[in-house]
A tleap script that builds the chain and sets N, CA, C and O, in Angstrom:
source leaprc.protein.ff14SB
mol = sequence {
  NMET GLY VAL ASP VAL GLY ILE ASN THR LEU
  ALA THR CYS SER ASP GLY SER LYS TRP ALA
  ASN ILE LYS ALA TYR ARG GLN ALA LYS LYS
  GLN LEU VAL ARG HIE GLN ARG ALA VAL SER
  LYS LYS VAL ILE GLY SER LYS ASN ARG ARG
  LYS ALA VAL LYS LYS LEU ALA LYS VAL HIE
  LYS LYS VAL ALA ASP ILE ARG ALA ASP ALA
  LEU HIE LYS LEU THR SER TRP ALA SER PHE
  LYS PRO GLN HIE HIE SER CASN
}
set mol.1.N position { 20.177 -16.222 2.412 }
set mol.1.CA position { 19.766 -14.992 3.154 }
set mol.1.C position { 18.423 -15.076 3.801 }
set mol.1.O position { 17.446 -15.182 3.059 }
set mol.2.N position { 18.273 -15.045 4.949 }
set mol.2.CA position { 17.070 -15.277 5.789 }
set mol.2.C position { 16.161 -13.764 5.704 }
set mol.2.O position { 16.711 -12.683 5.496 }
set mol.3.N position { 15.109 -13.884 5.849 }
set mol.3.CA position { 14.381 -12.754 6.036 }
set mol.3.C position { 13.031 -13.081 6.973 }
set mol.3.O position { 12.277 -14.054 6.970 }
set mol.4.N position { 13.044 -11.808 7.809 }
set mol.4.CA position { 12.020 -12.172 8.812 }
set mol.4.C position { 11.266 -10.690 8.744 }
set mol.4.O position { 11.803 -9.593 8.895 }
set mol.5.N position { 9.689 -11.012 8.437 }
set mol.5.CA position { 8.630 -10.363 8.126 }
set mol.5.C position { 8.015 -9.831 9.450 }
set mol.5.O position { 7.591 -10.569 10.339 }
set mol.6.N position { 8.011 -8.440 9.490 }
set mol.6.CA position { 7.361 -7.906 10.753 }
set mol.6.C position { 6.466 -6.967 10.672 }
set mol.6.O position { 6.133 -6.604 9.544 }
set mol.7.N position { 5.937 -6.424 11.694 }
set mol.7.CA position { 5.063 -5.305 11.740 }
set mol.7.C position { 5.466 -3.973 11.780 }
set mol.7.O position { 4.955 -3.049 11.148 }
set mol.8.N position { 6.564 -3.907 12.681 }
set mol.8.CA position { 7.251 -2.752 12.877 }
set mol.8.C position { 8.076 -2.277 11.597 }
set mol.8.O position { 8.042 -1.138 11.131 }
set mol.9.N position { 8.865 -3.411 11.082 }
set mol.9.CA position { 9.497 -3.108 9.801 }
set mol.9.C position { 9.014 -3.909 8.761 }
set mol.9.O position { 8.428 -4.938 9.098 }
set mol.10.N position { 9.136 -3.653 7.527 }
set mol.10.CA position { 8.529 -4.676 6.716 }
set mol.10.C position { 9.237 -6.249 6.596 }
set mol.10.O position { 8.698 -7.349 6.474 }
set mol.11.N position { 10.420 -5.926 6.669 }
set mol.11.CA position { 11.402 -7.070 6.464 }
set mol.11.C position { 12.789 -6.652 7.245 }
set mol.11.O position { 13.245 -5.516 7.382 }
set mol.12.N position { 13.203 -7.614 7.609 }
set mol.12.CA position { 14.753 -7.456 8.287 }
set mol.12.C position { 15.498 -8.809 7.792 }
set mol.12.O position { 15.302 -10.007 7.996 }
set mol.13.N position { 16.256 -8.210 7.196 }
set mol.13.CA position { 17.422 -9.607 6.658 }
set mol.13.C position { 18.297 -9.843 7.160 }
set mol.13.O position { 18.741 -8.920 7.843 }
set mol.14.N position { 18.961 -10.936 7.164 }
set mol.14.CA position { 20.104 -11.628 8.119 }
set mol.14.C position { 21.208 -10.977 8.172 }
set mol.14.O position { 21.981 -11.164 9.111 }
set mol.15.N position { 21.493 -10.063 7.141 }
set mol.15.CA position { 22.706 -9.495 7.105 }
set mol.15.C position { 22.420 -8.222 8.019 }
set mol.15.O position { 23.400 -7.520 8.268 }
set mol.16.N position { 21.274 -7.871 8.510 }
set mol.16.CA position { 21.276 -6.565 9.452 }
set mol.16.C position { 20.276 -5.475 8.589 }
set mol.16.O position { 19.711 -4.555 9.181 }
set mol.17.N position { 20.161 -5.646 7.435 }
set mol.17.CA position { 19.743 -4.417 6.784 }
set mol.17.C position { 17.982 -4.497 6.932 }
set mol.17.O position { 17.402 -5.572 6.776 }
set mol.18.N position { 17.432 -3.549 7.168 }
set mol.18.CA position { 15.979 -3.447 7.434 }
set mol.18.C position { 15.167 -2.474 6.373 }
set mol.18.O position { 15.609 -1.438 5.877 }
set mol.19.N position { 13.874 -3.066 6.150 }
set mol.19.CA position { 13.133 -2.313 5.130 }
set mol.19.C position { 12.041 -1.731 6.081 }
set mol.19.O position { 11.499 -2.452 6.920 }
set mol.20.N position { 11.691 -0.246 5.913 }
set mol.20.CA position { 10.681 0.149 6.794 }
set mol.20.C position { 9.405 -0.132 6.043 }
set mol.20.O position { 9.218 -0.150 4.827 }
set mol.21.N position { 8.330 -0.408 7.319 }
set mol.21.CA position { 7.062 -0.773 6.669 }
set mol.21.C position { 6.357 0.660 6.324 }
set mol.21.O position { 6.244 1.564 7.151 }
set mol.22.N position { 5.902 0.724 4.973 }
set mol.22.CA position { 5.208 1.905 4.516 }
set mol.22.C position { 3.905 2.127 5.418 }
set mol.22.O position { 3.416 1.243 6.121 }
set mol.23.N position { 3.457 3.306 5.309 }
set mol.23.CA position { 2.126 3.399 5.927 }
set mol.23.C position { 0.962 4.011 4.938 }
set mol.23.O position { 0.455 5.103 5.197 }
set mol.24.N position { 0.653 3.401 4.029 }
set mol.24.CA position { 0.086 3.946 2.873 }
set mol.24.C position { -1.206 4.389 3.122 }
set mol.24.O position { -1.778 5.366 2.638 }
set mol.25.N position { -1.723 3.338 4.155 }
set mol.25.CA position { -3.232 3.436 4.619 }
set mol.25.C position { -3.259 4.910 5.551 }
set mol.25.O position { -4.225 5.655 5.383 }
set mol.26.N position { -2.323 5.251 6.400 }
set mol.26.CA position { -2.273 6.399 7.072 }
set mol.26.C position { -2.350 7.633 6.345 }
set mol.26.O position { -3.091 8.576 6.623 }
set mol.27.N position { -1.514 7.562 5.371 }
set mol.27.CA position { -1.293 8.558 4.508 }
set mol.27.C position { -2.564 8.895 3.560 }
set mol.27.O position { -2.734 10.011 3.068 }
set mol.28.N position { -3.438 7.795 3.362 }
set mol.28.CA position { -4.588 8.173 2.480 }
set mol.28.C position { -5.903 8.449 3.380 }
set mol.28.O position { -6.939 8.962 2.958 }
set mol.29.N position { -5.679 8.046 4.598 }
set mol.29.CA position { -6.947 7.878 5.375 }
set mol.29.C position { -7.740 8.960 5.233 }
set mol.29.O position { -8.926 8.732 4.992 }
set mol.30.N position { -7.389 10.065 5.320 }
set mol.30.CA position { -8.364 11.488 5.121 }
set mol.30.C position { -9.137 11.658 3.959 }
set mol.30.O position { -10.287 12.094 3.918 }
set mol.31.N position { -8.292 11.210 2.816 }
set mol.31.CA position { -8.879 11.258 1.691 }
set mol.31.C position { -10.035 10.156 1.276 }
set mol.31.O position { -10.966 10.322 0.488 }
set mol.32.N position { -9.654 8.827 2.140 }
set mol.32.CA position { -10.778 7.588 2.164 }
set mol.32.C position { -11.991 8.084 2.853 }
set mol.32.O position { -13.093 7.704 2.459 }
set mol.33.N position { -11.861 9.019 3.994 }
set mol.33.CA position { -12.863 9.203 4.968 }
set mol.33.C position { -13.671 10.193 4.246 }
set mol.33.O position { -14.883 10.166 4.460 }
set mol.34.N position { -13.204 11.065 3.423 }
set mol.34.CA position { -13.869 12.069 2.951 }
set mol.34.C position { -14.605 11.501 1.785 }
set mol.34.O position { -15.815 11.730 1.761 }
set mol.35.N position { -14.037 10.731 0.716 }
set mol.35.CA position { -14.826 10.023 -0.450 }
set mol.35.C position { -16.021 9.171 0.221 }
set mol.35.O position { -17.204 9.221 -0.115 }
set mol.36.N position { -15.467 8.389 1.225 }
set mol.36.CA position { -16.615 7.208 1.877 }
set mol.36.C position { -17.683 8.100 2.376 }
set mol.36.O position { -18.843 7.690 2.399 }
set mol.37.N position { -17.374 9.304 2.780 }
set mol.37.CA position { -18.727 9.961 3.552 }
set mol.37.C position { -19.432 10.718 2.352 }
set mol.37.O position { -20.563 11.174 2.517 }
set mol.38.N position { -18.779 10.851 1.170 }
set mol.38.CA position { -19.703 11.407 -0.144 }
set mol.38.C position { -20.452 10.434 -0.806 }
set mol.38.O position { -21.448 10.715 -1.474 }
set mol.39.N position { -19.949 9.110 -0.627 }
set mol.39.CA position { -20.548 7.816 -1.336 }
set mol.39.C position { -21.804 7.886 -0.612 }
set mol.39.O position { -22.864 8.001 -1.226 }
set mol.40.N position { -21.741 7.810 0.954 }
set mol.40.CA position { -22.794 7.449 1.868 }
set mol.40.C position { -23.852 8.334 1.812 }
set mol.40.O position { -25.000 8.000 2.105 }
set mol.41.N position { -23.459 9.716 1.365 }
set mol.41.CA position { -24.549 10.663 1.301 }
set mol.41.C position { -25.362 10.918 -0.095 }
set mol.41.O position { -26.295 11.712 -0.213 }
set mol.42.N position { -24.806 10.058 -1.168 }
set mol.42.CA position { -25.490 9.881 -2.451 }
set mol.42.C position { -26.899 9.014 -2.358 }
set mol.42.O position { -27.148 8.270 -1.409 }
set mol.43.N position { -27.737 9.210 -3.428 }
set mol.43.CA position { -28.865 8.251 -3.535 }
set mol.43.C position { -28.514 7.087 -4.267 }
set mol.43.O position { -28.069 7.193 -5.410 }
set mol.44.N position { -28.693 5.849 -3.649 }
set mol.44.CA position { -28.573 4.497 -4.043 }
set mol.44.C position { -29.070 4.383 -5.601 }
set mol.44.O position { -30.230 4.614 -5.941 }
set mol.45.N position { -28.177 4.050 -6.364 }
set mol.45.CA position { -28.453 3.885 -7.967 }
set mol.45.C position { -28.293 5.115 -8.540 }
set mol.45.O position { -28.419 5.101 -9.764 }
set mol.46.N position { -28.069 6.110 -8.075 }
set mol.46.CA position { -27.945 7.439 -8.808 }
set mol.46.C position { -26.647 7.621 -9.531 }
set mol.46.O position { -25.659 7.008 -9.128 }
set mol.47.N position { -26.567 8.459 -10.624 }
set mol.47.CA position { -25.419 8.460 -11.414 }
set mol.47.C position { -24.145 9.164 -10.530 }
set mol.47.O position { -22.970 8.816 -10.647 }
set mol.48.N position { -24.573 10.087 -9.741 }
set mol.48.CA position { -23.606 10.934 -8.825 }
set mol.48.C position { -22.819 9.763 -7.775 }
set mol.48.O position { -21.619 9.721 -7.504 }
set mol.49.N position { -23.898 8.858 -7.300 }
set mol.49.CA position { -23.199 7.822 -6.368 }
set mol.49.C position { -22.219 7.193 -7.172 }
set mol.49.O position { -21.155 7.004 -6.582 }
set mol.50.N position { -22.279 6.743 -8.566 }
set mol.50.CA position { -21.330 5.894 -9.089 }
set mol.50.C position { -20.115 6.523 -9.136 }
set mol.50.O position { -19.094 6.009 -8.678 }
set mol.51.N position { -20.160 7.757 -9.734 }
set mol.51.CA position { -18.926 8.849 -9.781 }
set mol.51.C position { -18.349 8.998 -8.542 }
set mol.51.O position { -17.139 9.221 -8.513 }
set mol.52.N position { -19.054 8.910 -7.359 }
set mol.52.CA position { -18.348 9.098 -6.102 }
set mol.52.C position { -17.730 7.869 -5.929 }
set mol.52.O position { -16.540 7.872 -5.617 }
set mol.53.N position { -18.445 6.592 -6.106 }
set mol.53.CA position { -17.732 5.434 -5.946 }
set mol.53.C position { -16.492 5.004 -6.566 }
set mol.53.O position { -15.643 4.220 -6.141 }
set mol.54.N position { -16.551 5.721 -7.747 }
set mol.54.CA position { -15.008 5.537 -8.822 }
set mol.54.C position { -14.242 6.265 -7.998 }
set mol.54.O position { -13.316 5.617 -7.511 }
set mol.55.N position { -14.317 7.524 -7.634 }
set mol.55.CA position { -13.426 8.240 -6.912 }
set mol.55.C position { -12.723 7.580 -5.769 }
set mol.55.O position { -11.509 7.549 -5.569 }
set mol.56.N position { -13.749 7.022 -5.004 }
set mol.56.CA position { -13.322 6.191 -3.726 }
set mol.56.C position { -12.621 5.003 -4.247 }
set mol.56.O position { -11.709 4.619 -3.515 }
set mol.57.N position { -12.816 4.318 -5.336 }
set mol.57.CA position { -12.111 3.224 -5.758 }
set mol.57.C position { -10.631 3.643 -6.024 }
set mol.57.O position { -9.636 3.178 -5.469 }
set mol.58.N position { -10.685 4.680 -7.048 }
set mol.58.CA position { -9.446 5.128 -7.098 }
set mol.58.C position { -8.477 5.380 -5.960 }
set mol.58.O position { -7.302 5.053 -6.123 }
set mol.59.N position { -8.880 5.950 -4.786 }
set mol.59.CA position { -7.843 6.187 -3.606 }
set mol.59.C position { -7.624 4.773 -3.176 }
set mol.59.O position { -6.433 4.471 -3.102 }
set mol.60.N position { -8.477 3.831 -2.872 }
set mol.60.CA position { -8.379 2.669 -2.695 }
set mol.60.C position { -7.407 1.961 -3.598 }
set mol.60.O position { -6.662 1.165 -3.028 }
set mol.61.N position { -7.282 2.090 -4.811 }
set mol.61.CA position { -6.173 1.452 -5.745 }
set mol.61.C position { -4.888 2.035 -5.515 }
set mol.61.O position { -3.849 1.401 -5.696 }
set mol.62.N position { -4.925 3.355 -5.080 }
set mol.62.CA position { -3.581 4.172 -5.181 }
set mol.62.C position { -2.891 3.476 -3.748 }
set mol.62.O position { -1.687 3.223 -3.767 }
set mol.63.N position { -3.613 3.213 -2.648 }
set mol.63.CA position { -3.100 2.649 -1.570 }
set mol.63.C position { -2.498 1.256 -1.783 }
set mol.63.O position { -1.405 0.864 -1.374 }
set mol.64.N position { -3.444 0.552 -2.525 }
set mol.64.CA position { -2.932 -0.921 -2.948 }
set mol.64.C position { -1.584 -0.629 -3.861 }
set mol.64.O position { -0.528 -1.019 -3.363 }
set mol.65.N position { -1.528 -0.055 -5.001 }
set mol.65.CA position { -0.420 0.129 -5.534 }
set mol.65.C position { 0.871 0.410 -4.939 }
set mol.65.O position { 1.941 -0.055 -5.331 }
set mol.66.N position { 0.678 1.298 -3.848 }
set mol.66.CA position { 1.627 1.953 -2.758 }
set mol.66.C position { 2.338 0.625 -2.206 }
set mol.66.O position { 3.553 0.430 -2.195 }
set mol.67.N position { 1.472 -0.134 -1.811 }
set mol.67.CA position { 2.096 -1.413 -1.110 }
set mol.67.C position { 2.629 -2.465 -2.248 }
set mol.67.O position { 3.618 -3.170 -2.049 }
set mol.68.N position { 2.014 -2.491 -3.233 }
set mol.68.CA position { 2.381 -3.517 -4.119 }
set mol.68.C position { 3.865 -3.228 -4.440 }
set mol.68.O position { 4.765 -4.068 -4.427 }
set mol.69.N position { 4.010 -1.648 -4.788 }
set mol.69.CA position { 5.301 -1.566 -5.429 }
set mol.69.C position { 6.425 -1.521 -4.252 }
set mol.69.O position { 7.596 -1.840 -4.459 }
set mol.70.N position { 5.951 -1.106 -3.051 }
set mol.70.CA position { 7.209 -1.507 -1.955 }
set mol.70.C position { 7.491 -3.022 -2.028 }
set mol.70.O position { 8.661 -3.357 -2.215 }
set mol.71.N position { 6.522 -3.996 -1.897 }
set mol.71.CA position { 6.823 -5.156 -1.821 }
set mol.71.C position { 7.763 -5.562 -3.050 }
set mol.71.O position { 8.869 -6.082 -2.907 }
set mol.72.N position { 7.072 -5.200 -4.483 }
set mol.72.CA position { 7.986 -5.410 -5.517 }
set mol.72.C position { 9.740 -4.995 -5.418 }
set mol.72.O position { 10.687 -5.727 -5.707 }
set mol.73.N position { 9.763 -3.869 -5.016 }
set mol.73.CA position { 11.051 -3.281 -4.761 }
set mol.73.C position { 11.884 -4.107 -3.941 }
set mol.73.O position { 13.069 -4.276 -4.225 }
set mol.74.N position { 11.318 -4.657 -2.896 }
set mol.74.CA position { 11.934 -5.611 -1.697 }
set mol.74.C position { 12.436 -6.546 -2.304 }
set mol.74.O position { 13.655 -6.716 -2.331 }
set mol.75.N position { 11.363 -7.525 -3.059 }
set mol.75.CA position { 11.775 -8.850 -3.518 }
set mol.75.C position { 12.707 -8.712 -4.764 }
set mol.75.O position { 13.542 -9.558 -5.082 }
set mol.76.N position { 12.467 -7.552 -5.430 }
set mol.76.CA position { 13.619 -7.632 -6.623 }
set mol.76.C position { 14.901 -7.180 -6.116 }
set mol.76.O position { 15.912 -7.470 -6.756 }
set mol.77.N position { 14.995 -6.412 -4.899 }
set mol.77.CA position { 16.382 -6.083 -4.271 }
set mol.77.C position { 16.866 -7.196 -3.762 }
set mol.77.O position { 18.087 -7.301 -3.873 }
set mol.78.N position { 16.078 -8.435 -3.014 }
set mol.78.CA position { 16.545 -9.310 -2.385 }
set mol.78.C position { 17.066 -10.442 -3.446 }
set mol.78.O position { 18.034 -11.182 -3.272 }
set mol.79.N position { 16.363 -10.412 -4.371 }
set mol.79.CA position { 16.818 -11.500 -5.451 }
set mol.79.C position { 18.051 -11.069 -6.327 }
set mol.79.O position { 18.841 -11.918 -6.741 }
set mol.80.N position { 18.198 -9.723 -6.600 }
set mol.80.CA position { 19.435 -9.288 -7.274 }
set mol.80.C position { 20.645 -9.012 -6.591 }
set mol.80.O position { 21.684 -8.650 -7.143 }
set mol.81.N position { 20.428 -9.257 -4.932 }
set mol.81.CA position { 21.574 -9.263 -3.868 }
set mol.81.C position { 22.351 -10.380 -4.111 }
set mol.81.O position { 21.856 -11.486 -4.331 }
set mol.82.N position { 23.861 -10.096 -4.079 }
set mol.82.CA position { 24.629 -11.009 -4.115 }
set mol.82.C position { 24.443 -12.003 -3.040 }
set mol.82.O position { 24.110 -11.530 -1.954 }
set mol.83.N position { 24.602 -13.408 -3.123 }
set mol.83.CA position { 24.114 -14.628 -2.201 }
set mol.83.C position { 25.395 -14.954 -1.701 }
set mol.83.O position { 26.216 -15.055 -2.613 }
set mol.84.N position { 25.942 -15.194 -0.349 }
set mol.84.CA position { 27.282 -15.162 -0.002 }
set mol.84.C position { 26.595 -16.826 0.751 }
set mol.84.O position { 25.626 -16.747 1.506 }
set mol.85.N position { 27.016 -17.761 0.536 }
set mol.85.CA position { 26.823 -19.023 0.958 }
set mol.85.C position { 28.117 -19.504 1.742 }
set mol.85.O position { 29.258 -19.294 1.331 }
set mol.86.N position { 27.818 -20.156 2.890 }
set mol.86.CA position { 28.974 -20.721 3.629 }
set mol.86.C position { 29.294 -22.236 3.429 }
set mol.86.O position { 30.055 -22.843 4.183 }
set mol.87.N position { 28.568 -22.892 2.201 }
set mol.87.CA position { 28.835 -24.310 2.063 }
set mol.87.C position { 29.872 -24.081 1.165 }
set mol.87.O position { 30.499 -25.028 0.691 }
savepdb mol mol.pdb
quit
């Protein structure tokens, strides 16, 4: 099975099945902007800044986890899908 990785679709398989490209960043952009602005308004070295950085990091981690989960689902689906060889 051949897989074409692209921008508009996450992956297109040789059998014609397509995986939609997730838009985790677009979904979390509003939260990221808000938390980043909160961090920039805090005094460097303060405890409140550290708390704001933690909240920002949590949103970034959520985006990374969504992307990793989508890739994991795609690769596990592709590895368990029956392979039809013409040889």
